[in-house]
XYZ file of C-alpha atoms in Angstrom:
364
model
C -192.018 12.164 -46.729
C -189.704 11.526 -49.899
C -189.588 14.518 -51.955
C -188.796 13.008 -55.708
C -187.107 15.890 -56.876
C -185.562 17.057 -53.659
C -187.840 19.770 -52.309
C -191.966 20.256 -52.133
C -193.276 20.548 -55.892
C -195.508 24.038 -56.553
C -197.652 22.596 -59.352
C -198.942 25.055 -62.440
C -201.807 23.863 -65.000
C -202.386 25.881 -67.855
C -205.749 26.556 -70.053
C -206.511 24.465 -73.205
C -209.852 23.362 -72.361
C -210.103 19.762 -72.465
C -206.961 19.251 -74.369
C -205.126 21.068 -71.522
C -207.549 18.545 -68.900
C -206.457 15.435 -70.420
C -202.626 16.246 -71.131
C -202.169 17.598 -67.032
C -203.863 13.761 -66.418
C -201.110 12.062 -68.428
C -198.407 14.587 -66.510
C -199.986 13.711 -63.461
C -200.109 9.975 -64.197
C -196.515 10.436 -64.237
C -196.049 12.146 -61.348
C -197.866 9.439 -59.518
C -195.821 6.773 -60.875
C -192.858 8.307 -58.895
C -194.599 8.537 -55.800
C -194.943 12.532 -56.417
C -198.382 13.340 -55.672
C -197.411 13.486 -51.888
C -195.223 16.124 -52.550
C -197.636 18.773 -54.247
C -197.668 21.789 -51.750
C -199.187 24.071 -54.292
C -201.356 24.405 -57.117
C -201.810 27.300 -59.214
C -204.200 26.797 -62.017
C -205.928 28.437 -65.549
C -209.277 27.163 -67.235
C -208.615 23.635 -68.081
C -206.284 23.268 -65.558
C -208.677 24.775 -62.925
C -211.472 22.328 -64.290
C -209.885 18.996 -64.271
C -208.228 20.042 -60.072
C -211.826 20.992 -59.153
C -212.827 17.321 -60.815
C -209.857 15.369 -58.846
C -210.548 16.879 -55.869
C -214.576 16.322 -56.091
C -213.720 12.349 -57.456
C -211.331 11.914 -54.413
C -213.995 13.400 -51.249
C -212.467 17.232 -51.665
C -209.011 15.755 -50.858
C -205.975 15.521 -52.980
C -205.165 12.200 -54.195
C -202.323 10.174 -52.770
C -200.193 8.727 -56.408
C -201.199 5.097 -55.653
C -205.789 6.542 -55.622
C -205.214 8.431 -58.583
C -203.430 5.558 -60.397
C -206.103 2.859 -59.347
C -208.850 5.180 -58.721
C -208.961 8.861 -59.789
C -207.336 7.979 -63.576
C -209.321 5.366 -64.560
C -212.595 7.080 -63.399
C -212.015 10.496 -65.052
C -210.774 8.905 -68.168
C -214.292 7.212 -68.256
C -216.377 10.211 -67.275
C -214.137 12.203 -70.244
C -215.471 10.080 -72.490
C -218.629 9.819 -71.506
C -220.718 13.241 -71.718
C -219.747 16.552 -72.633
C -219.228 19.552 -70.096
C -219.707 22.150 -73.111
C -223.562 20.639 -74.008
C -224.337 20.514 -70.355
C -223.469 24.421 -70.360
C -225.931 24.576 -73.449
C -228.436 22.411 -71.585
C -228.160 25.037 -68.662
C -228.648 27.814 -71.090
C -232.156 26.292 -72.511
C -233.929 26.376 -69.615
C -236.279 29.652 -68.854
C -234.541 30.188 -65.540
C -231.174 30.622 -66.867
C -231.830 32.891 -69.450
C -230.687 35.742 -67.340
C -227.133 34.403 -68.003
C -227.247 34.670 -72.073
C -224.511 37.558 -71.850
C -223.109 36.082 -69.078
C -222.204 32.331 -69.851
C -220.017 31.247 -67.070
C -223.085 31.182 -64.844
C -224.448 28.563 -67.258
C -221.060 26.807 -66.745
C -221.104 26.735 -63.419
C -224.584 25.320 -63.601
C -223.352 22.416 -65.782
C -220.465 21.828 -63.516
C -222.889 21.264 -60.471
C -224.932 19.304 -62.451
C -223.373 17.343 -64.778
C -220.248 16.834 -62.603
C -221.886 17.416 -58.951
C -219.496 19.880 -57.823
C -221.282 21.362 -54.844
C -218.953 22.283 -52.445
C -217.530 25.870 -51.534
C -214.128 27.199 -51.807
C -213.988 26.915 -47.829
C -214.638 23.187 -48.084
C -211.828 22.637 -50.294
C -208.421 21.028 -48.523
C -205.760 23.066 -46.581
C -202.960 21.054 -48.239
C -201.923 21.661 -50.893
C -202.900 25.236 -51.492
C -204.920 25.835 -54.650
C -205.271 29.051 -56.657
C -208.003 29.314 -58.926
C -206.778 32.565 -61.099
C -209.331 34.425 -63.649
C -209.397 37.466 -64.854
C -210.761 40.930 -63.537
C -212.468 43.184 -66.646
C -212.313 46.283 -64.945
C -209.174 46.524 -64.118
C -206.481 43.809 -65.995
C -205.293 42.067 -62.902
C -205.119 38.472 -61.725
C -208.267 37.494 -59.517
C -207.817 34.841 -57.794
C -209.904 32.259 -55.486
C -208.310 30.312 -52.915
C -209.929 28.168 -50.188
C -210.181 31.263 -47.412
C -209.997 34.310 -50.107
C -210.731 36.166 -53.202
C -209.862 39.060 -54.981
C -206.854 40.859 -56.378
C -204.319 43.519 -55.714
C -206.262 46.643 -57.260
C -209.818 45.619 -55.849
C -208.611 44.620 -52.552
C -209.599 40.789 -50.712
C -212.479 39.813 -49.374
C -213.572 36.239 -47.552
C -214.715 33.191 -49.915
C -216.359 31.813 -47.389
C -220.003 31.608 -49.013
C -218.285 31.185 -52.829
C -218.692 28.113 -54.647
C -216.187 25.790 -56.017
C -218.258 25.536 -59.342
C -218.440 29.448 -59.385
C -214.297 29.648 -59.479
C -213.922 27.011 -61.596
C -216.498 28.325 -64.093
C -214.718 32.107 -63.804
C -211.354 30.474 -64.582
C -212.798 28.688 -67.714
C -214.986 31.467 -68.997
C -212.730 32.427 -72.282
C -214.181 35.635 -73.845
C -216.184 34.353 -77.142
C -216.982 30.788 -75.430
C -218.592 31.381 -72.160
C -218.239 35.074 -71.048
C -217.278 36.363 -67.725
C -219.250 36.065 -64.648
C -220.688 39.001 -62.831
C -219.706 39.453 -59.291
C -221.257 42.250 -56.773
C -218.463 43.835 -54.834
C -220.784 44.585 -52.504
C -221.726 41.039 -51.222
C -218.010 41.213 -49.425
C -216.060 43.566 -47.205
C -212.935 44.138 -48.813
C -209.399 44.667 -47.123
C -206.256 46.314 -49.052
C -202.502 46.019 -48.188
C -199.867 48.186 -49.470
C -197.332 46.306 -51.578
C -195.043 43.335 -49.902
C -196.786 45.186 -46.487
C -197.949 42.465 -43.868
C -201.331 40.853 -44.024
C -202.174 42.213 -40.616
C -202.043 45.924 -42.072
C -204.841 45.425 -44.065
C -207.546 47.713 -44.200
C -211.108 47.978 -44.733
C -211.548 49.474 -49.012
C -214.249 50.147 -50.952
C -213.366 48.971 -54.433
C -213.562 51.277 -57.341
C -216.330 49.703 -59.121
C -219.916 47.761 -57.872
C -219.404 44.832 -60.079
C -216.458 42.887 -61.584
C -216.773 41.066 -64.496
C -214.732 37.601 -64.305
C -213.150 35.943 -67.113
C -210.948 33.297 -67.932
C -207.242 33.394 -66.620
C -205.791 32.948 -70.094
C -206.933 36.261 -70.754
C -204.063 37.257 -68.190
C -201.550 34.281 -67.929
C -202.981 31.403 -69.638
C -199.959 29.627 -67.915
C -201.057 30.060 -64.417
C -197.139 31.024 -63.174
C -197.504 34.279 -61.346
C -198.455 32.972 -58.108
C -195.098 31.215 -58.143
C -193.052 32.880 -59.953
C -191.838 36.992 -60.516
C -191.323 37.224 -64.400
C -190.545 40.876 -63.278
C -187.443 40.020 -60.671
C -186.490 36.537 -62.934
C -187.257 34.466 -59.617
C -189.717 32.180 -57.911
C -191.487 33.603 -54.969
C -191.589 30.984 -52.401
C -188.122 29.362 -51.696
C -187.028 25.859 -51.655
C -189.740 24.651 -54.060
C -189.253 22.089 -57.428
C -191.585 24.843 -59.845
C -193.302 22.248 -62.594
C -195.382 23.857 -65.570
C -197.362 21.654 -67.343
C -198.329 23.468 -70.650
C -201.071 22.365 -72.857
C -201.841 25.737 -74.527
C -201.589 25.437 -78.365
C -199.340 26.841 -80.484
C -200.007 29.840 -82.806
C -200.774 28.281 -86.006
C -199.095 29.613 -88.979
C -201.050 31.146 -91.450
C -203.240 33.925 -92.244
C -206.316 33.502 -94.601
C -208.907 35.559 -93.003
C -210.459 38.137 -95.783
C -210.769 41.854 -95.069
C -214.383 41.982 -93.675
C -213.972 39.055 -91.802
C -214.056 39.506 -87.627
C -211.681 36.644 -87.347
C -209.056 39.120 -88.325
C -209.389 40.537 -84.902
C -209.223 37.172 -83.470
C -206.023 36.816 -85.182
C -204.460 39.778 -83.665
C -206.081 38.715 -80.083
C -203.877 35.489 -80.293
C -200.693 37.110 -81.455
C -200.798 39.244 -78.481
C -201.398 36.551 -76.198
C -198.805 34.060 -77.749
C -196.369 37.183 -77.288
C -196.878 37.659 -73.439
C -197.346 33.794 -73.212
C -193.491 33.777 -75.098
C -191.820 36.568 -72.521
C -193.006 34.753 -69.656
C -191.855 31.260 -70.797
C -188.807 32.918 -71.601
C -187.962 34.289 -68.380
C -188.586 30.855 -66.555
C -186.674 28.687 -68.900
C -183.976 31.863 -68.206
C -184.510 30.571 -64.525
C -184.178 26.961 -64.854
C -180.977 27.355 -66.815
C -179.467 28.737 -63.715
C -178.884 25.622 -61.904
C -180.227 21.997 -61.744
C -183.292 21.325 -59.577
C -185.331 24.377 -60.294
C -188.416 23.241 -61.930
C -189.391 22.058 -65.264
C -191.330 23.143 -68.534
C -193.699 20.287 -69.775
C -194.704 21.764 -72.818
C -197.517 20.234 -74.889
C -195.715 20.941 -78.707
C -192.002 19.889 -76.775
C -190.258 19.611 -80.008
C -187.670 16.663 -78.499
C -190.092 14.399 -77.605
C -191.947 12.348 -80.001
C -192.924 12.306 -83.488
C -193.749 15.620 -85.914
C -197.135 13.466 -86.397
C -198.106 13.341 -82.639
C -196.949 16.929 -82.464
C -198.913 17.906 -85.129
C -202.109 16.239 -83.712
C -201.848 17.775 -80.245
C -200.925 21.506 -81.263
C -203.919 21.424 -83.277
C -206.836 20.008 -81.399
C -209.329 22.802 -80.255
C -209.653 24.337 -77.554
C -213.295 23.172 -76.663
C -214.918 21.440 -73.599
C -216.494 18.661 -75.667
C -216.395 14.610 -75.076
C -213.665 12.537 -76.261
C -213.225 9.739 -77.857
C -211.112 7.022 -75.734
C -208.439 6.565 -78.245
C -208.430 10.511 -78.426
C -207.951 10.992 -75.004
C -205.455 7.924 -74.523
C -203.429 10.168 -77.311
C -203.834 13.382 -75.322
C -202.843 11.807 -72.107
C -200.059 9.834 -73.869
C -198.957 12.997 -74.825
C -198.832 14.451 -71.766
C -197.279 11.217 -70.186
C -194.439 10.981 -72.369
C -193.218 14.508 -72.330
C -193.190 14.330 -68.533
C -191.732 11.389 -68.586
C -188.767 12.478 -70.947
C -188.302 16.128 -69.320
C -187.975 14.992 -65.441
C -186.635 11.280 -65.353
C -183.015 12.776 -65.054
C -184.360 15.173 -62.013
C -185.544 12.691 -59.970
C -183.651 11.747 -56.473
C -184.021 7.929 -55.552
C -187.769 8.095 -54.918
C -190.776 5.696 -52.866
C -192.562 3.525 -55.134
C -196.044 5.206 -55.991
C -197.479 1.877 -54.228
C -196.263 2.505 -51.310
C -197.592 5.731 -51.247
C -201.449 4.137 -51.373
């Protein structure tokens, strides 16, 4: 297989709700017009980007797409469906009926609902494809680390990992979208699993059998701990990636802080305010640290960013920074505009890293 940019690409999808869904599909379009889509080995994803994966994956039969399907195929289809209903009423529908009521403090159940209903996502985690490896990263309440899902595991470092055997792909997907305020975190029983713990960099095989520390763990949206979805690629920490011999591409859709405050004293969006600074600050050292990596040498990777102040006009940048971070329908010109986006900045970012490349036709 011809590797576009030299080496296999380890593919990260930030959050931004459906502004982050659509932008990844115009990077991705790219991608597939070079014949790239072949050469995804991993995938490491947050909320939106974790929602519109699960929604490739189920549109192309739980298999990743070659470039020349999701050009003729996988695009056009998810560009309609977009459009078409909204993901964040079906949760509402979900919520309305008597037998989901139980999930009123616990919303992502009532998104996972909507995603097997409204987009028929019924498979589990251990149905999903060996190749290329996914990670589905929330957020573990209890205890501030990563959780992630992956087609044969769950878990994180503190609480130990368990088999995902029986887990649903809706389930993961709804976990990595369930941003506190929106949709809440989902409620998982520890003691549904046996759990095995590792010391640090220690083997897989000297896992043991743990108990974790608490009965439940409360699940929320991977923003909440790297809305970029990089860890599982890359040590901020040590400065470098963790897998060798791997193209590290970052498509980032997560808005800008807007300037600004107006909030008056008694108002709780003052907290809110705070909330995002924080989270724009951690956001900013880890973006920091990679783009301190890619300097290093050519062929490392790339930073797609959605506000990429080189690429196109203060209008368009204006337009995308600021669209919400929701899970509503779009219109088609809006989400021709999103994708555009998304296109374009790809486009101008890795043209000059490509190595003579396949055709993405021939790849069909």
């Amino acid at each position: 297989m011809n590797d576009p940019f030299g080496k296999p690409i380890s593919l990260v999808l930030s959050g931004g709700g459906i502004r982050a869904m659509v932008f990844h599909m115009g990077v991705l379009k790219y991608l597939a017009e070079q014949g790239a889509l072949e050469s995804v080995a991993r995938i490491s994803t947050v909320s939106g980007g974790s929602l519109i994966t699960g929604l490739i994956l189920q549109s192309a039969g739980l298999q990743w797409p070659s470039s020349g399907e999701y050009l003729r195929q996988i695009y056009p289809a998810l560009r309609a469906q977009l459009c078409k209903r909204s993901l964040q009423w079906g949760a509402v529908r979900q919520l309305l009926r008597p037998r989901n009521w139980q999930y009123v403090l616990s919303r992502a159940n009532a998104l996972a609902a909507a995603l097997r209903h409204e987009w028929k996502i019924q498979a589990r985690l251990s149905d999903l494809p060996a190749f290329p490896v996914w990670s589905i990263n929330g957020t573990n309440a209890e205890n501030g680390a990563r959780f992630r899902f992956k087609r044969d595991s769950l878990g994180d470092y503190k609480s130990g990992y368990a088999s995902a055997e029986d887990f649903t792909l809706a389930d993961a997907m709804a976990v990595s979208a369930a941003f506190p305020g929106g949709f809440g975190p989902l409620r998982l029983s520890t003691r549904r699993y046996i759990w095995r713990k590792r010391q640090w960099d220690a083997p897989e095989s000297s896992a043991t059998v743990a108990t974790p520390a608490h009965r439940f763990l409360h699940l929320y949206d991977g923003g909440v701990y790297d809305n970029l979805g990089l860890e599982p690629f890359f040590d901020a920490g040590r400065g470098e990636p963790k897998h060798a011999d791997q193209f590290i591409l970052v498509s980032d859709a997560g808005a800008p802080l807007a300037p600004g405050f107006a909030h008056g004293p008694f108002s709780p969006f003052r907290l809110k305010r705070v909330a995002d600074i924080m989270s724009d600050q951690s956001r900013a050292l880890r973006v920091r640290t990679f783009v301190h990596y890619l300097l290093q040498g050519a062929g490392r990777g790339a930073l797609v960013f959605l506000a990429s102040p080189a690429i196109g006009t203060d209008q368009e940048r204006a337009f995308v920074s600021a669209f919400p971070t929701t899970l509503t329908k779009l219109s088609l010109a809006t989400f021709d505009l999103l994708a555009g986006r998304g296109y374009a900045v790809a486009k101008g970012l890795l043209a000059e890293q490509l190595v003579p490349a396949v055709s993405a036709t021939e790849h069909a």
